[in-house]
CSV table of C-alpha atoms and ligand atoms in Angstrom, one decimal:
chain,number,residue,atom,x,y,z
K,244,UNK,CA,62.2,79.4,85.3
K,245,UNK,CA,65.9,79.8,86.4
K,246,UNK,CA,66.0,81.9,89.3
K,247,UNK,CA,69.0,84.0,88.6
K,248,UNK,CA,68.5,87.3,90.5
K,249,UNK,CA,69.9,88.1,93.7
K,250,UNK,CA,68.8,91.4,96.0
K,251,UNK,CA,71.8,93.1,97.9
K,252,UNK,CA,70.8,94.6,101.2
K,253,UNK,CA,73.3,97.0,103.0
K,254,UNK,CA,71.6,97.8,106.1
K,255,UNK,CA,72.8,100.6,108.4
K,256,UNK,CA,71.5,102.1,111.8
K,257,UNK,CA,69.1,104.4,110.2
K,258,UNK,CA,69.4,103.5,106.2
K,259,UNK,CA,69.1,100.7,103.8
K,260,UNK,CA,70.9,100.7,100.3
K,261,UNK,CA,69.7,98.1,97.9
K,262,UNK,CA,70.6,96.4,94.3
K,263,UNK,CA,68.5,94.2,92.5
K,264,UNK,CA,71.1,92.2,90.3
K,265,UNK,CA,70.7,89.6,87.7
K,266,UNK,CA,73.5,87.6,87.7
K,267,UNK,CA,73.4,86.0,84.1
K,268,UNK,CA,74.9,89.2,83.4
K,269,UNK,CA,75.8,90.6,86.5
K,270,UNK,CA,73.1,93.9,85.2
K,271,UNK,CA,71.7,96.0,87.8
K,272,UNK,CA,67.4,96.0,87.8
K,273,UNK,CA,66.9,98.3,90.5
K,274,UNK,CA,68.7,100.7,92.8
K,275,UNK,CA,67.9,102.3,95.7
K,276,UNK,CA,68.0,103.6,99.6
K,277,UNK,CA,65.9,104.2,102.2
K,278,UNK,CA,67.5,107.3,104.7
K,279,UNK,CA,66.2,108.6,107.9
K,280,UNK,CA,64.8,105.3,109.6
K,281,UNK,CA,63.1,106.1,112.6
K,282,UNK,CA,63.8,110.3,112.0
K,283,UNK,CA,62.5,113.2,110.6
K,284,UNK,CA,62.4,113.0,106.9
K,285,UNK,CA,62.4,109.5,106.1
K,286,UNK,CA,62.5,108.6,102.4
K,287,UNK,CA,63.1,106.3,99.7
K,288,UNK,CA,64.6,106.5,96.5
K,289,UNK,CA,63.7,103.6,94.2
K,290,UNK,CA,65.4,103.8,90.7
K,291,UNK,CA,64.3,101.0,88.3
K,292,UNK,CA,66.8,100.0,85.8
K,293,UNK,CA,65.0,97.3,83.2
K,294,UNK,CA,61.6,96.6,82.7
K,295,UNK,CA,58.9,99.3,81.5
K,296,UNK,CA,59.5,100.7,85.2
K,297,UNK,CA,63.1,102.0,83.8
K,298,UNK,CA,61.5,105.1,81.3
K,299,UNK,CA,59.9,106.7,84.2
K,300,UNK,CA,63.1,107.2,86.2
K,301,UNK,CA,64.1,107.6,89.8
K,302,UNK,CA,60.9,107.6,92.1
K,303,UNK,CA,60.9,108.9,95.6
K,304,UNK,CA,58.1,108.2,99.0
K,305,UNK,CA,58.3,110.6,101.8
K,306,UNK,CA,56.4,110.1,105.0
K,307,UNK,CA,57.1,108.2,108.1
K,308,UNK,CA,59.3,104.9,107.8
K,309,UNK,CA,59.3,104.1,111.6
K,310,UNK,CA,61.6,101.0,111.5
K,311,UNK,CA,63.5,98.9,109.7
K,312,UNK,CA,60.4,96.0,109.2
K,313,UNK,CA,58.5,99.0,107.6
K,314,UNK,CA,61.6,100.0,105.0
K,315,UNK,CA,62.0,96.5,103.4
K,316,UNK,CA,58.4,96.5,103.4
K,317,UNK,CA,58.0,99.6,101.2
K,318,UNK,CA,61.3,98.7,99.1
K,319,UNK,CA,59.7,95.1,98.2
K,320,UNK,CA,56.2,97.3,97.5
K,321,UNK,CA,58.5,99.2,95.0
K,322,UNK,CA,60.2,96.5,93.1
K,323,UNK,CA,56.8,95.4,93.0
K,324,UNK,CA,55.3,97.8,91.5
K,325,UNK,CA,58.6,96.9,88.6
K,326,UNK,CA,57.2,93.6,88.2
K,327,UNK,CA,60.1,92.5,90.3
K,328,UNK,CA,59.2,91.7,93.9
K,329,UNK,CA,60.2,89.1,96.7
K,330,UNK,CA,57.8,86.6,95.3
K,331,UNK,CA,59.1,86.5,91.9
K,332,UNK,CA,60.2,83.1,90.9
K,333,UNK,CA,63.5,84.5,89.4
K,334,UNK,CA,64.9,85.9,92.7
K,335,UNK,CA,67.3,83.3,93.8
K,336,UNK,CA,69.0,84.8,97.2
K,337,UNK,CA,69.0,87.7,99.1
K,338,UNK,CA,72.7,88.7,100.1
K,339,UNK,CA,72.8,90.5,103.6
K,340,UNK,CA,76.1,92.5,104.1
K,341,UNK,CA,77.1,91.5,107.4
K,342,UNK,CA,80.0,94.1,108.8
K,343,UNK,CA,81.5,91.2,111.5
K,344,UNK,CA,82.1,88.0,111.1
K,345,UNK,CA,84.7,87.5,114.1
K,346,UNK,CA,86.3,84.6,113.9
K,347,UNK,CA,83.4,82.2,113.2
K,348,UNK,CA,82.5,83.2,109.8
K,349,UNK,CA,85.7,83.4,107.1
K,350,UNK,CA,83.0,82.8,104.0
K,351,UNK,CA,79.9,83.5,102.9
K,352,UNK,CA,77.1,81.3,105.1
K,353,UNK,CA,73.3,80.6,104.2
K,354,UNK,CA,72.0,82.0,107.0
K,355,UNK,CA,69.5,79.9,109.5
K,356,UNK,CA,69.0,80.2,113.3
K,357,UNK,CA,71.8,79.1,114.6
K,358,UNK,CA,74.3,81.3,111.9
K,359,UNK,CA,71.9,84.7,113.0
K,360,UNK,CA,72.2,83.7,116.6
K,361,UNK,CA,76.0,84.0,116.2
K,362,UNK,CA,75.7,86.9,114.0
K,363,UNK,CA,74.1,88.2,117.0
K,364,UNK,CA,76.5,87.0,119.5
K,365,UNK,CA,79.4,89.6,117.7
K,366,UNK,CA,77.3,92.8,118.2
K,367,UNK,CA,80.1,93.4,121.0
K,368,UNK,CA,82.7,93.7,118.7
K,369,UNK,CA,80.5,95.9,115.5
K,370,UNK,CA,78.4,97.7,118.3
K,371,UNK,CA,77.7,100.2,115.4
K,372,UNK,CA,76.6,98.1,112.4
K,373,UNK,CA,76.1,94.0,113.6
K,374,UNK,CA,73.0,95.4,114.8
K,375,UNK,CA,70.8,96.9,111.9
K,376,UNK,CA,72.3,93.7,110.0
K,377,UNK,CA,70.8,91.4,111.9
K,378,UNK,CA,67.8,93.4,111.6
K,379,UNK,CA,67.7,93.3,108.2
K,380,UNK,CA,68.3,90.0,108.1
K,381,UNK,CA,64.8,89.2,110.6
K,382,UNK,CA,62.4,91.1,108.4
K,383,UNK,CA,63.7,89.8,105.2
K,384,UNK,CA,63.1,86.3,106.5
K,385,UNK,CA,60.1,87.3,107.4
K,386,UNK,CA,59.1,88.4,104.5
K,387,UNK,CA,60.4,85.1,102.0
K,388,UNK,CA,61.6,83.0,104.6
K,389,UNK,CA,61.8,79.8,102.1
K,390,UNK,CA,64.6,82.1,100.1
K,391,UNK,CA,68.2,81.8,101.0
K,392,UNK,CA,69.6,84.5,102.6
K,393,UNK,CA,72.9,84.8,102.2
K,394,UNK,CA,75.6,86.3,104.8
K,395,UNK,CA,78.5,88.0,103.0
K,396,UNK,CA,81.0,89.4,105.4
K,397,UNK,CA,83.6,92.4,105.6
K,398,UNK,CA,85.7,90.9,107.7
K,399,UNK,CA,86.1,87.1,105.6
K,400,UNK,CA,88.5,88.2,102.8
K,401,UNK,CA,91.0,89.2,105.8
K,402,UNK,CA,90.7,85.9,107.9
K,403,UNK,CA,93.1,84.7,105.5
K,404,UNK,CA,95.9,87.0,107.6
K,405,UNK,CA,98.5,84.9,109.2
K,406,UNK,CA,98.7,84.7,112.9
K,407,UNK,CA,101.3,86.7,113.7
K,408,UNK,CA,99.9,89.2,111.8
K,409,UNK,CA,96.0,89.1,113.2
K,410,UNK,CA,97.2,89.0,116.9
K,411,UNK,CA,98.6,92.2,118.3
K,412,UNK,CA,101.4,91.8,120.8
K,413,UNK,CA,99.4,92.3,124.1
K,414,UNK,CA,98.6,89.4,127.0
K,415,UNK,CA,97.9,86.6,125.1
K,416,UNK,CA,95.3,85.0,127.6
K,417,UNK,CA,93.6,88.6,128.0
K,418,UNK,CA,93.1,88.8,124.1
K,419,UNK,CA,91.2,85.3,123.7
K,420,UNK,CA,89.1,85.8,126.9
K,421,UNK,CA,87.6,89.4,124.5
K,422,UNK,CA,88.3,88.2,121.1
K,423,UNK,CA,90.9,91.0,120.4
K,424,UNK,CA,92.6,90.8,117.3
K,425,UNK,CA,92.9,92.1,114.0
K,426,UNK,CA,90.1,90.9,111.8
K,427,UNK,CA,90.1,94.0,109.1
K,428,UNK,CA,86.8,95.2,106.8
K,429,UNK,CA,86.3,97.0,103.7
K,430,UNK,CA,87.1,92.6,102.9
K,431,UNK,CA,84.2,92.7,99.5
K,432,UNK,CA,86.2,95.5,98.5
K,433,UNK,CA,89.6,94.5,98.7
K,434,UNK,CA,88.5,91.6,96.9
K,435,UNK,CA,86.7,92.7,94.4
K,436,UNK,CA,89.5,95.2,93.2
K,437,UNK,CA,92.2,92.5,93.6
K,438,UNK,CA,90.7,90.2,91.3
K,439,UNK,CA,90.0,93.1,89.0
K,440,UNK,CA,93.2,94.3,89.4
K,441,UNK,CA,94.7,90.8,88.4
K,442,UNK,CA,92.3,91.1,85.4
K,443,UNK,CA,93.7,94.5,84.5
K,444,UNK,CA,96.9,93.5,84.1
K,445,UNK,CA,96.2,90.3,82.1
K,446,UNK,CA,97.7,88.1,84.7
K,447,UNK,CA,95.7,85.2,87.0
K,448,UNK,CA,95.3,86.3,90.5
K,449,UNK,CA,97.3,83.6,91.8
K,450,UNK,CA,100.2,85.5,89.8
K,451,UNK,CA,100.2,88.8,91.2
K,452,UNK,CA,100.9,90.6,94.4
K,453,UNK,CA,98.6,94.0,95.1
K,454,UNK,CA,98.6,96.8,97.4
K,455,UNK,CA,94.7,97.6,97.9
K,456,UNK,CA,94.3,101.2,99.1
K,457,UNK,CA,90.5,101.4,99.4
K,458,UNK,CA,89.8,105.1,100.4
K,459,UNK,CA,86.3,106.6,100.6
K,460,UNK,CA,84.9,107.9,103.8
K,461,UNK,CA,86.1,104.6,105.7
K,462,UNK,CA,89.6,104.0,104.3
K,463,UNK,CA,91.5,100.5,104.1
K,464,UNK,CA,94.8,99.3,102.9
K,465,UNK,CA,95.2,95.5,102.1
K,466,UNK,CA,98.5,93.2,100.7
K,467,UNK,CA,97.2,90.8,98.9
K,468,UNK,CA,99.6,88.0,97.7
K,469,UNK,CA,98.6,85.9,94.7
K,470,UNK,CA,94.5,86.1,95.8
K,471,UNK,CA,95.2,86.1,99.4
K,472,UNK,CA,95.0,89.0,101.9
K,473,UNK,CA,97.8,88.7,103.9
K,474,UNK,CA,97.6,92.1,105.8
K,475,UNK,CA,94.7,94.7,106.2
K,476,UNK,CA,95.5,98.3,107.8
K,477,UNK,CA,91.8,97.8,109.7
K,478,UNK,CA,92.1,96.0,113.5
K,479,UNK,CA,89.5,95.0,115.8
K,480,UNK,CA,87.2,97.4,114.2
K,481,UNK,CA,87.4,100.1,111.5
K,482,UNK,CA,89.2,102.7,113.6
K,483,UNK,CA,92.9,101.5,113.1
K,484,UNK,CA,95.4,102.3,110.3
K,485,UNK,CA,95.0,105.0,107.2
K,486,UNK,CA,93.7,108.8,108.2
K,487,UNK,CA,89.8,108.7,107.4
K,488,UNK,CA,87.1,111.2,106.8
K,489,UNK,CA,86.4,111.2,110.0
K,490,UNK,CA,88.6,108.6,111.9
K,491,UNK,CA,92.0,109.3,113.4
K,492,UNK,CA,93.2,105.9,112.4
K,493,UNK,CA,96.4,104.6,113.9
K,494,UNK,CA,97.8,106.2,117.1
K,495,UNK,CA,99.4,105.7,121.0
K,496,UNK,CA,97.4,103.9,122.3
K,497,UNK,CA,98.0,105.6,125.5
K,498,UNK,CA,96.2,109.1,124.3
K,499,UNK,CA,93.0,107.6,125.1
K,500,UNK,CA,94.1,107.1,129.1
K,501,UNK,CA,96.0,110.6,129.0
K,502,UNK,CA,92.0,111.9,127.3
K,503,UNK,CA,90.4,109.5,130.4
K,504,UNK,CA,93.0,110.6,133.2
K,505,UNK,CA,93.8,114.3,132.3
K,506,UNK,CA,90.9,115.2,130.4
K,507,UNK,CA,88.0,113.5,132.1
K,508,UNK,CA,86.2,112.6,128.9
K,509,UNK,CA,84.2,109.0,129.4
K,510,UNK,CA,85.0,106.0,127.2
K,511,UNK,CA,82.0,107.1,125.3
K,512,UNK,CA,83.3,110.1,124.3
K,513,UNK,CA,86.5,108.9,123.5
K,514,UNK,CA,85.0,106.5,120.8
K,515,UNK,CA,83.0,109.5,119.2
K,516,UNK,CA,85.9,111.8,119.6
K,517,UNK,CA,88.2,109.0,117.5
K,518,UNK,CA,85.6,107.7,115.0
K,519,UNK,CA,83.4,110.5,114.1
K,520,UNK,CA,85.5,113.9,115.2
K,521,UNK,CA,88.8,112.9,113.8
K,522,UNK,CA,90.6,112.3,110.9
K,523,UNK,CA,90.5,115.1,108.2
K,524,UNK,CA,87.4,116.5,110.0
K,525,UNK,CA,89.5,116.7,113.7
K,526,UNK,CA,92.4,118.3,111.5
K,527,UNK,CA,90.4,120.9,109.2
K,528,UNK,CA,87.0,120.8,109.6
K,529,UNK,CA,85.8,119.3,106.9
K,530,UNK,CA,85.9,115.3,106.4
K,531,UNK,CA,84.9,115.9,102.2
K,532,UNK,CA,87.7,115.1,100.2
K,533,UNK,CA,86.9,117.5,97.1
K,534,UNK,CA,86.4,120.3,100.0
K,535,UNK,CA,89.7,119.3,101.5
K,536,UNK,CA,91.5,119.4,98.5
K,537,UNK,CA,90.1,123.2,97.0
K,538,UNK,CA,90.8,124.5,100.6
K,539,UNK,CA,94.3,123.2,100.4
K,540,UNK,CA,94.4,124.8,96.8
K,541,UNK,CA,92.7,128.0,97.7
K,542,UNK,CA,95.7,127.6,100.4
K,543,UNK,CA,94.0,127.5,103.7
K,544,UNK,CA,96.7,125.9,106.3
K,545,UNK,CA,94.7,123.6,108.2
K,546,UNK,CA,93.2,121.9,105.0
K,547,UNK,CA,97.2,121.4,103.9
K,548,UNK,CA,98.2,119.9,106.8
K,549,UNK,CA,95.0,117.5,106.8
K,550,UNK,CA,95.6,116.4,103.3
K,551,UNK,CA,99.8,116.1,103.7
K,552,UNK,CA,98.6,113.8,107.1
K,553,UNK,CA,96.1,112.0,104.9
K,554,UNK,CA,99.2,111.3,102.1
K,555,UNK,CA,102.2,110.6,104.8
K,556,UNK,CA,99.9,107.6,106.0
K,557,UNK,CA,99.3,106.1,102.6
K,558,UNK,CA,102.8,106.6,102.0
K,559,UNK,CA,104.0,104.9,105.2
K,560,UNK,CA,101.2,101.7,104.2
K,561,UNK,CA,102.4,101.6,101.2
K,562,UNK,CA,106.3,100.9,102.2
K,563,UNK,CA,105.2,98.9,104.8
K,564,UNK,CA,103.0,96.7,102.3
K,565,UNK,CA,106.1,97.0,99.7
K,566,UNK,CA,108.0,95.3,102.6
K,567,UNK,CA,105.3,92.5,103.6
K,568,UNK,CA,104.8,91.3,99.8
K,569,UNK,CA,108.4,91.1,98.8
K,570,UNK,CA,107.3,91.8,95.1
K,571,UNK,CA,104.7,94.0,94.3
K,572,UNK,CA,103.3,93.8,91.0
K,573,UNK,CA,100.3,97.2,91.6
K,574,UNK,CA,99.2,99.8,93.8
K,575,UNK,CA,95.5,100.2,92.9
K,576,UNK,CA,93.6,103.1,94.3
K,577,UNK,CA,89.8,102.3,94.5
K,578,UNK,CA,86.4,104.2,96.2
K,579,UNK,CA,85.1,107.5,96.4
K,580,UNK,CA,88.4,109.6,96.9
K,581,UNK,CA,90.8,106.7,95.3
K,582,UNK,CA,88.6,106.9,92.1
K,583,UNK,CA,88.3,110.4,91.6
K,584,UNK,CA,91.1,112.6,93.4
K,585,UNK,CA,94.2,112.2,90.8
K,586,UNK,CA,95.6,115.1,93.7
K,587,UNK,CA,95.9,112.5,96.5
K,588,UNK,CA,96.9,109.3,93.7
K,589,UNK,CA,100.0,111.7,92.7
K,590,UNK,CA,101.1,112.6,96.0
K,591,UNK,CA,100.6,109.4,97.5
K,592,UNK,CA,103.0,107.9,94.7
K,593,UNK,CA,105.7,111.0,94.6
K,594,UNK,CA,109.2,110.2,95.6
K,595,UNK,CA,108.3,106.1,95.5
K,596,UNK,CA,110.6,105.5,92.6
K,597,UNK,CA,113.1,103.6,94.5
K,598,UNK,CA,109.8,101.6,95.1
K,599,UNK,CA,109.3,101.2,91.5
K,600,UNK,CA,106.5,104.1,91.2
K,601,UNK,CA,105.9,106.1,89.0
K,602,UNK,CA,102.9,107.8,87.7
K,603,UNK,CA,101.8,109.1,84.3
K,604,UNK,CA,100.5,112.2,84.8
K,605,UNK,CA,98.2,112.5,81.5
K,606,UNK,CA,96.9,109.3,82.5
K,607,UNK,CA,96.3,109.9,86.2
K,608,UNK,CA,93.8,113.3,85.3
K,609,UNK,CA,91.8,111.0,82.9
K,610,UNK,CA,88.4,110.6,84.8
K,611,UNK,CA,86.4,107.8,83.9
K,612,UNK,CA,84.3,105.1,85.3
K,613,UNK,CA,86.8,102.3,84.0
K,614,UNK,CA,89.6,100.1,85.5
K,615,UNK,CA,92.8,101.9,84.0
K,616,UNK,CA,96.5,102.0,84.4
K,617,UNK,CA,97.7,105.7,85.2
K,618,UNK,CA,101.9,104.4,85.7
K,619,UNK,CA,104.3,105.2,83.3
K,620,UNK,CA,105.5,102.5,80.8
K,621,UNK,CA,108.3,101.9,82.0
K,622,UNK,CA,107.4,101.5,86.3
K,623,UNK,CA,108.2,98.5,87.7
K,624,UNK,CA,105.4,98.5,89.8
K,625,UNK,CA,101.8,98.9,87.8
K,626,UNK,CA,99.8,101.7,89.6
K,627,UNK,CA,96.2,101.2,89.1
K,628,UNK,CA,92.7,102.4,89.4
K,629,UNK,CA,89.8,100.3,89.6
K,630,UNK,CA,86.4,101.4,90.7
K,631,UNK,CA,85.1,98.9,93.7
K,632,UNK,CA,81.7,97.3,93.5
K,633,UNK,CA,80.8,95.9,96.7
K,634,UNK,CA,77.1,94.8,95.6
K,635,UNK,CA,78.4,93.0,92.3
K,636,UNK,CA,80.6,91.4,94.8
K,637,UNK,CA,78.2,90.4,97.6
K,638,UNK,CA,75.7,89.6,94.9
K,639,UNK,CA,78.5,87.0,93.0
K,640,UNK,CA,79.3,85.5,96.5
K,641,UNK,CA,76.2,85.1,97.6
K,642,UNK,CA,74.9,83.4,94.2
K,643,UNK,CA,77.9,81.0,93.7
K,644,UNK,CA,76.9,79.5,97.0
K,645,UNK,CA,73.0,78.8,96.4
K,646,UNK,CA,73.8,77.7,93.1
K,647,UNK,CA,77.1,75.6,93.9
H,965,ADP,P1,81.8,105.4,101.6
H,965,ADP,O1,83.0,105.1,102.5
H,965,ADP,O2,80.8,106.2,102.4
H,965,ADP,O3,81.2,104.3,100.8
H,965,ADP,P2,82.7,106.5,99.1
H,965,ADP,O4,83.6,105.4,98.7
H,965,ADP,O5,81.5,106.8,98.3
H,965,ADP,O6,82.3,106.4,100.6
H,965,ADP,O7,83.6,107.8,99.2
H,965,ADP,C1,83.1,109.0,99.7
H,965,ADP,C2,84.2,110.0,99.7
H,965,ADP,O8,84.8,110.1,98.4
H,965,ADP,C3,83.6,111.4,100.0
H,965,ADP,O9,83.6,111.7,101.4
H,965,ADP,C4,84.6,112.3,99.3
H,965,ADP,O10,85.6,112.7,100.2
H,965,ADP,C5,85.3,111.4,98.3
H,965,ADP,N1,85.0,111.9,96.9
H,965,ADP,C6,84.0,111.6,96.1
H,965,ADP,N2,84.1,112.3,94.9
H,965,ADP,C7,85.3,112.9,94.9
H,965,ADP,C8,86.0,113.7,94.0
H,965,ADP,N3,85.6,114.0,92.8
H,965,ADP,N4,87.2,114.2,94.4
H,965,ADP,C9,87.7,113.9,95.7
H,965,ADP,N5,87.1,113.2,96.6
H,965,ADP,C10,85.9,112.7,96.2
């Protein structure tokens, strides 16, 4: 038997999320996520999506899940119970989503020892997410260690970023000795939507030049010249660049010594403050996007200003990108509030005709789940959405290397 399935894990400090894919037709068999690790309220949601598991719908376990060893553990007992566990013969990789690669790791790598030791070793630099990788990495070689696992990285698609671009302009000697640079995430993403975007407009990637603007909680922008990411909004780690839910993004550097100096708050509580008390939470309240935007609506002035911050930055990105690529051939709006707020697509675009911009607006209230054009015919710059699919992506990485 061809063993053409490939199981996505996404772990996080307290959560998995999962896909069972079958790449012959890149189908999903099963979906799910286990929430609550080690808390109150642990559960798992296990949907089965093909196989006589699939009429009885979403199932759900509550109770205890202490650890990360005992999640995997119950997700394999649920595919399982599909007829589709770890031991099946068809399963042909398990691709890990890996948040850091550094420097080390620019493509996806079959991981063994010496690949999760160095994994390991660039926990400094993802304090927040290398961590429960790597842990899901341990327990699912312990439970099929004789299947590849497969390490696809956020950071990869970006290594591609020329030097003068990755290095910021500090003490050159400083910035080796801690491995500061730009290294940029979101990368399956950007990718993903690229190549899609390519596909949208009937041209090879290698013939078109994209502005990525990946915006769901996290937000990312990316110029990507003919395939190749030549410039990510993201830095060191995933606080720099657009306005987030909840992260400031770009700012003077020098606030956090004025915070530290005037304000007495520790370097701890700086790093909360900036990556989970910012953003359009620190300005309004609320880091929700579709709250955000009926607040502004209903007219509330805090929710305004939040949303006209959010819009200036894409705005600036997007000139800046424009100015980077030369020739830009789309601006494609993907994840959670790129997909679905047409609000923050139109006034991220208005006043960009000089740019070549220029949106239909019939087009850009369509919802729907497909890749679609929303510019006007006669734009000189396509402006796109196109739904992301990190999975899909991790899962097509991770199989094109154990079956090259
Ligand atoms: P994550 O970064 O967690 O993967 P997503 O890409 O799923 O996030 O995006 C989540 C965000 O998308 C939510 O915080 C919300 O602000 C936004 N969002 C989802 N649906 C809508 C919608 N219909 N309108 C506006 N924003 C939306």
């Amino acid at each position: 038997m061809t063993a053409t399935r490939v199981l996505v894990l996404n772990s996080g400090s307290s959560s998995v999320k999962y896909q069972l894919l079958d790449m012959t037709d890149s189908s999903r068999l099963a979906v799910g996520l286990v929430e609550r690790i080690g808390e109150e309220g642990s559960r798992l949601v296990h949907e089965p999506l093909a196989g006589p598991g699939a009429r009885g719908g979403k199932r759900e376990r509550t109770g205890a899940i202490a650890d990360h060893a005992q999640a995997l553990r119950a997700v394999a007992e649920e595919l399982a119970a599909d007829g589709m566990g770890l031991d099946s013969p068809e399963l042909a990789a398990v691709g890990h989503r890996v948040v850091h690669g550094g420097t080390r790791f620019t493509a996806p790598t079959v991981i063994d020892d010496e690949v999760l030791a160095e994994i390991r070793s660039l926990i400094p630099l993802a304090p927040l997410h290398n961590p429960a990788n790597v842990t899901g990495i341990e327990v699912a070689r312990e439970l099929r260690g004789d299947l590849p696992q497969v390490a696809v990285f956020d950071t990869a698609f970006h290594s591609t970023m020329p030097e003068h671009v990755a290095r910021y302009a500090i003490d050159a000697a400083t910035a080796e000795k801690y491995s500061i640079r730009r290294y940029g995430f979101h990368g399956t993403s950007h990718a993903y939507v690229s190549r899609a975007a390519a596909a949208l407009l009937g041209k090879a990637v290698e013939d078109v030049n994209v502005i990525v603007l990946h915006l769901g909680n996290g937000a990312s922008a990316s110029a990507v010249r003919g395939g190749v990411c030549v410039e990510t909004s993201m830095g060191l780690t995933p606080l720099e660049g657009l306005v987030m839910g909840t992260r400031s993004g770009d700012l003077d550097p020098a606030v956090i010594f004025h915070l530290a100096r005037v304000g007495g708050l520790s370097v701890d509580e700086i790093d909360s403050l900036l990556n989970k008390k910012s953003g359009l939470l620190g300005l309004c309240g609320d880091n929700d996007m579709r709250e955000v935007t009926r607040r502004a609506e209903a007219g509330d002035d805090a929710a305004r200003l939040a949303l006209a911050a959010y819009v200036h930055r894409l705005k600036k990105y997007i000139g800046a990108y424009t100015a980077v690529l030369g020739r830009v051939d789309a601006v494609v709006f993907t994840a959670g509030v790129g997909e679905n707020a047409a609000a923050v697509r139109e006034a991220a675009v208005s006043g960009l005709e000089e740019l070549g911009l220029a949106l239909d607006l019939e087009a850009n209230a369509v919802r729907s789940p497909e890749p679609r054009l929303i510019s006007t015919d006669y734009a000189r710059v396509a402006v796109a959405v196109v739904p992301t699919d990190e999975e899909l992506e991790i899962a097509t990485q991770a199989y094109a290397l154990v079956t090259s």
